[in-house]
């Protein structure tokens, strides 16, 4: 086989591989979106009340709903972790990551990151206003709350921000294990934020599950769109820049 034929075969294999990867991402996004819709229907019909109540009370000392399980430092740790899904922290991290990408001469990618996170915030606020679920009243709240309960904004925005950021920034690393590590770390932070919200009594467990589902679906959709845009040259490929 001559060299041009080998090159064409290699490009065909790469194209098929990229199409398969895109299909997998879109399938996962669709599954997460379906999970959110199904969970929202159950919540609105009251089908999750027993589950929510049982889990929330299981995290409290028997006979004393005001006392979370564990020593006092655990509650303080939960507040520290929950801040990783707060507006202030996520705004700072997003701006820092956008600046990092811009310094790498990836201005379009930086703008895409800002747009992906900003639209995720709008989606979260819209969902909260639409469902308008009251916060848990079984236990005292371990953190200040200002909005409706469903879906969990901290859980959803942690997924949107950390996962989207991880996918975009991971492309700056050449080694696959580094990329996997960054994405896995983002997923771990997202899970920890959601668990902290339930532990602090500011969300029903299904609020958090819905936040993960919606945030994961949005992050996956953004990742899929980023692949399409990079392929068309609208945002920089990972090997572009200095």
Short mmCIF file of C-alpha atoms in Angstrom, two decimals:
data_model
loop_
_atom_site.label_atom_id
_atom_site.label_comp_id
_atom_site.label_asym_id
_atom_site.label_seq_id
_atom_site.Cartn_x
_atom_site.Cartn_y
_atom_site.Cartn_z
CA UNK A 1 0.00 0.00 0.00
CA UNK A 2 1.45 3.40 -0.95
CA UNK A 3 1.72 6.33 1.41
CA UNK A 4 -1.34 8.34 0.18
CA UNK A 5 -3.53 5.25 0.51
CA UNK A 6 -2.28 4.66 4.03
CA UNK A 7 -2.97 8.26 4.94
CA UNK A 8 -6.51 8.09 3.56
CA UNK A 9 -7.16 4.87 5.47
CA UNK A 10 -5.87 6.46 8.64
CA UNK A 11 -8.08 9.51 8.20
CA UNK A 12 -11.12 7.31 7.59
CA UNK A 13 -10.42 5.34 10.77
CA UNK A 14 -10.01 8.56 12.76
CA UNK A 15 -13.25 9.98 11.34
CA UNK A 16 -15.19 6.85 12.25
CA UNK A 17 -13.65 6.86 15.73
CA UNK A 18 -14.62 10.50 16.29
CA UNK A 19 -18.16 9.89 15.04
CA UNK A 20 -18.52 6.95 17.44
CA UNK A 21 -17.26 9.05 20.34
CA UNK A 22 -19.70 11.82 19.49
CA UNK A 23 -22.57 9.32 19.32
CA UNK A 24 -21.66 7.95 22.75
CA UNK A 25 -21.57 11.44 24.28
CA UNK A 26 -24.93 12.37 22.78
CA UNK A 27 -26.47 9.08 23.94
CA UNK A 28 -25.30 9.68 27.49
CA UNK A 29 -26.62 13.24 27.37
CA UNK A 30 -30.01 12.00 26.17
CA UNK A 31 -30.13 9.35 28.90
CA UNK A 32 -29.31 11.94 31.58
CA UNK A 33 -31.97 14.31 30.23
CA UNK A 34 -34.54 11.50 30.23
CA UNK A 35 -33.61 10.65 33.84
CA UNK A 36 -34.19 14.26 34.85
CA UNK A 37 -37.62 14.42 33.19
CA UNK A 38 -38.70 11.08 34.70
CA UNK A 39 -37.50 12.12 38.16
CA UNK A 40 -39.21 15.50 37.90
CA UNK A 41 -42.52 13.82 37.10
CA UNK A 42 -42.20 11.52 40.12
CA UNK A 43 -41.34 14.44 42.39
CA UNK A 44 -44.25 16.56 41.23
CA UNK A 45 -46.63 13.62 41.73
CA UNK A 46 -45.31 13.05 45.27
CA UNK A 47 -43.96 9.61 44.49
CA UNK A 48 -40.54 10.31 46.00
CA UNK A 49 -41.65 11.74 49.36
CA UNK A 50 -41.09 8.54 51.35
CA UNK A 51 -37.63 8.04 49.87
CA UNK A 52 -36.62 11.66 50.42
CA UNK A 53 -37.81 11.62 54.01
CA UNK A 54 -36.11 8.34 54.87
CA UNK A 55 -32.73 9.40 53.48
CA UNK A 56 -32.82 12.85 55.05
CA UNK A 57 -33.67 11.50 58.51
CA UNK A 58 -31.11 8.69 58.17
CA UNK A 59 -28.41 11.37 58.14
CA UNK A 60 -29.56 12.74 61.50
CA UNK A 61 -28.99 11.47 65.02
CA UNK A 62 -31.84 9.19 66.15
CA UNK A 63 -34.50 11.24 67.92
CA UNK A 64 -32.79 14.57 67.17
CA UNK A 65 -33.34 15.89 63.62
CA UNK A 66 -31.33 19.00 64.48
CA UNK A 67 -28.12 16.97 64.94
CA UNK A 68 -26.39 15.68 61.76
CA UNK A 69 -24.58 12.37 62.07
CA UNK A 70 -20.90 12.58 62.90
CA UNK A 71 -18.67 14.92 64.90
CA UNK A 72 -18.99 18.73 64.62
CA UNK A 73 -16.06 19.00 62.23
CA UNK A 74 -17.95 16.89 59.69
CA UNK A 75 -20.67 19.50 59.39
CA UNK A 76 -18.03 22.19 58.93
CA UNK A 77 -16.36 20.06 56.26
CA UNK A 78 -19.71 19.70 54.49
CA UNK A 79 -20.02 23.50 54.38
CA UNK A 80 -16.54 23.75 52.88
CA UNK A 81 -17.40 21.17 50.22
CA UNK A 82 -20.78 22.68 49.41
CA UNK A 83 -19.04 25.98 48.63
CA UNK A 84 -17.44 24.25 45.63
CA UNK A 85 -20.89 24.38 44.02
CA UNK A 86 -21.65 27.95 45.05
CA UNK A 87 -21.97 30.91 42.70
CA UNK A 88 -18.90 32.70 44.03
CA UNK A 89 -16.48 29.78 43.76
CA UNK A 90 -17.78 28.61 40.38
CA UNK A 91 -17.59 32.14 38.97
CA UNK A 92 -13.97 32.53 40.08
CA UNK A 93 -12.99 29.09 38.74
CA UNK A 94 -14.73 29.69 35.41
CA UNK A 95 -13.06 33.07 34.92
CA UNK A 96 -9.68 31.61 35.91
CA UNK A 97 -10.07 28.73 33.44
CA UNK A 98 -11.18 31.10 30.69
CA UNK A 99 -8.09 33.22 31.36
CA UNK A 100 -5.91 30.11 31.19
CA UNK A 101 -7.37 29.16 27.81
CA UNK A 102 -7.01 32.72 26.52
CA UNK A 103 -3.32 32.79 27.49
CA UNK A 104 -2.94 29.61 25.46
CA UNK A 105 -4.25 31.52 22.44
CA UNK A 106 -7.55 29.63 22.66
CA UNK A 107 -9.81 32.65 22.88
CA UNK A 108 -12.75 31.02 21.12
CA UNK A 109 -12.60 28.06 23.51
CA UNK A 110 -12.50 30.46 26.47
CA UNK A 111 -15.60 32.22 25.16
CA UNK A 112 -17.30 28.86 24.64
CA UNK A 113 -16.60 27.92 28.26
CA UNK A 114 -18.17 31.16 29.49
CA UNK A 115 -21.21 30.63 27.26
CA UNK A 116 -21.64 27.00 28.35
CA UNK A 117 -21.52 27.83 32.06
CA UNK A 118 -23.63 30.98 31.70
CA UNK A 119 -26.37 29.16 29.81
CA UNK A 120 -26.25 26.41 32.44
CA UNK A 121 -26.94 29.00 35.15
CA UNK A 122 -29.92 30.28 33.17
CA UNK A 123 -31.23 26.72 32.75
CA UNK A 124 -30.88 26.02 36.47
CA UNK A 125 -32.73 29.19 37.45
CA UNK A 126 -35.48 28.47 34.92
CA UNK A 127 -35.98 24.93 36.23
CA UNK A 128 -36.18 26.16 39.83
CA UNK A 129 -38.81 28.75 38.89
CA UNK A 130 -40.77 26.18 36.89
CA UNK A 131 -40.97 23.47 39.57
CA UNK A 132 -40.87 25.80 42.61
CA UNK A 133 -40.46 22.95 45.11
CA UNK A 134 -40.22 23.99 48.79
CA UNK A 135 -37.03 23.28 50.73
CA UNK A 136 -37.00 20.41 53.26
CA UNK A 137 -38.73 21.31 56.51
CA UNK A 138 -37.92 18.11 58.42
CA UNK A 139 -34.52 19.28 59.67
CA UNK A 140 -32.81 22.63 60.31
CA UNK A 141 -30.82 23.96 57.38
CA UNK A 142 -27.05 23.82 57.83
CA UNK A 143 -26.46 26.52 55.20
CA UNK A 144 -28.26 29.62 53.99
CA UNK A 145 -30.76 29.11 51.15
CA UNK A 146 -32.44 31.66 48.89
CA UNK A 147 -34.12 29.79 46.04
CA UNK A 148 -36.51 26.89 45.39
CA UNK A 149 -35.38 23.34 46.03
CA UNK A 150 -35.75 21.45 42.73
CA UNK A 151 -33.37 20.82 41.12
CA UNK A 152 -30.38 21.43 43.37
CA UNK A 153 -28.60 24.43 41.90
CA UNK A 154 -25.32 23.57 43.60
CA UNK A 155 -25.40 20.02 42.26
CA UNK A 156 -26.42 21.05 38.77
CA UNK A 157 -23.96 23.93 38.45
CA UNK A 158 -21.15 21.84 39.92
CA UNK A 159 -21.78 19.30 37.15
CA UNK A 160 -22.08 21.96 34.45
CA UNK A 161 -19.03 23.93 35.52
CA UNK A 162 -16.56 21.34 36.76
CA UNK A 163 -17.29 18.78 34.04
CA UNK A 164 -17.35 21.29 31.17
CA UNK A 165 -14.19 22.90 32.48
CA UNK A 166 -12.50 19.52 32.88
CA UNK A 167 -13.34 18.42 29.33
CA UNK A 168 -12.06 21.65 27.78
CA UNK A 169 -8.94 21.99 29.92
CA UNK A 170 -8.10 18.28 29.65
CA UNK A 171 -7.50 18.77 25.94
CA UNK A 172 -4.38 20.75 26.87
CA UNK A 173 -2.79 17.57 28.21
CA UNK A 174 -1.15 15.13 25.87
CA UNK A 175 -1.31 12.04 28.08
CA UNK A 176 -4.60 10.16 28.25
CA UNK A 177 -4.17 9.33 31.94
CA UNK A 178 -3.96 13.03 32.77
CA UNK A 179 -7.16 13.70 30.87
CA UNK A 180 -8.95 10.86 32.62
CA UNK A 181 -7.67 12.10 35.99
CA UNK A 182 -8.94 15.65 35.41
CA UNK A 183 -12.40 14.49 34.32
CA UNK A 184 -12.63 11.95 37.17
CA UNK A 185 -11.64 14.64 39.67
CA UNK A 186 -14.36 16.94 38.33
CA UNK A 187 -16.92 14.14 38.67
CA UNK A 188 -15.80 13.44 42.25
CA UNK A 189 -16.19 17.11 43.19
CA UNK A 190 -19.66 17.16 41.64
CA UNK A 191 -20.73 14.11 43.64
CA UNK A 192 -19.28 15.51 46.87
CA UNK A 193 -21.12 18.81 46.45
CA UNK A 194 -24.45 17.02 45.98
CA UNK A 195 -23.95 14.79 49.01
CA UNK A 196 -23.07 17.81 51.14
CA UNK A 197 -26.36 19.48 50.22
CA UNK A 198 -28.36 16.53 51.54
CA UNK A 199 -26.18 16.19 54.63
CA UNK A 200 -26.72 19.85 55.48
CA UNK A 201 -30.48 19.39 55.11
CA UNK A 202 -30.93 22.09 52.48
CA UNK A 203 -32.09 19.72 49.73
CA UNK A 204 -34.16 16.60 49.32
CA UNK A 205 -32.11 13.72 47.88
CA UNK A 206 -34.13 13.79 44.66
CA UNK A 207 -33.24 17.47 44.23
CA UNK A 208 -29.60 16.43 44.10
CA UNK A 209 -30.23 13.48 41.78
CA UNK A 210 -32.11 15.78 39.42
CA UNK A 211 -29.32 18.36 39.61
CA UNK A 212 -26.73 15.75 38.70
CA UNK A 213 -28.88 14.50 35.81
CA UNK A 214 -29.61 17.94 34.37
CA UNK A 215 -26.08 19.21 34.91
CA UNK A 216 -24.55 16.06 33.45
CA UNK A 217 -26.81 16.25 30.40
CA UNK A 218 -25.89 19.89 29.82
CA UNK A 219 -22.16 19.26 30.27
CA UNK A 220 -22.25 16.29 27.89
CA UNK A 221 -24.21 18.28 25.32
CA UNK A 222 -21.68 21.10 25.59
CA UNK A 223 -18.83 18.60 25.19
CA UNK A 224 -20.46 17.16 22.06
CA UNK A 225 -20.99 20.63 20.58
CA UNK A 226 -17.38 21.53 21.37
CA UNK A 227 -16.21 18.52 19.34
CA UNK A 228 -18.35 19.56 16.39
CA UNK A 229 -17.21 23.18 16.58
CA UNK A 230 -13.55 22.24 16.87
CA UNK A 231 -13.88 19.96 13.88
CA UNK A 232 -15.33 22.83 11.86
CA UNK A 233 -12.69 25.28 13.08
CA UNK A 234 -15.09 27.47 15.10
CA UNK A 235 -13.08 26.81 18.27
CA UNK A 236 -9.45 25.83 18.54
CA UNK A 237 -8.35 22.22 18.33
CA UNK A 238 -6.25 20.90 21.18
CA UNK A 239 -3.06 21.16 19.15
CA UNK A 240 -3.70 24.78 18.13
CA UNK A 241 -2.01 27.76 19.76
CA UNK A 242 1.63 28.30 20.79
#
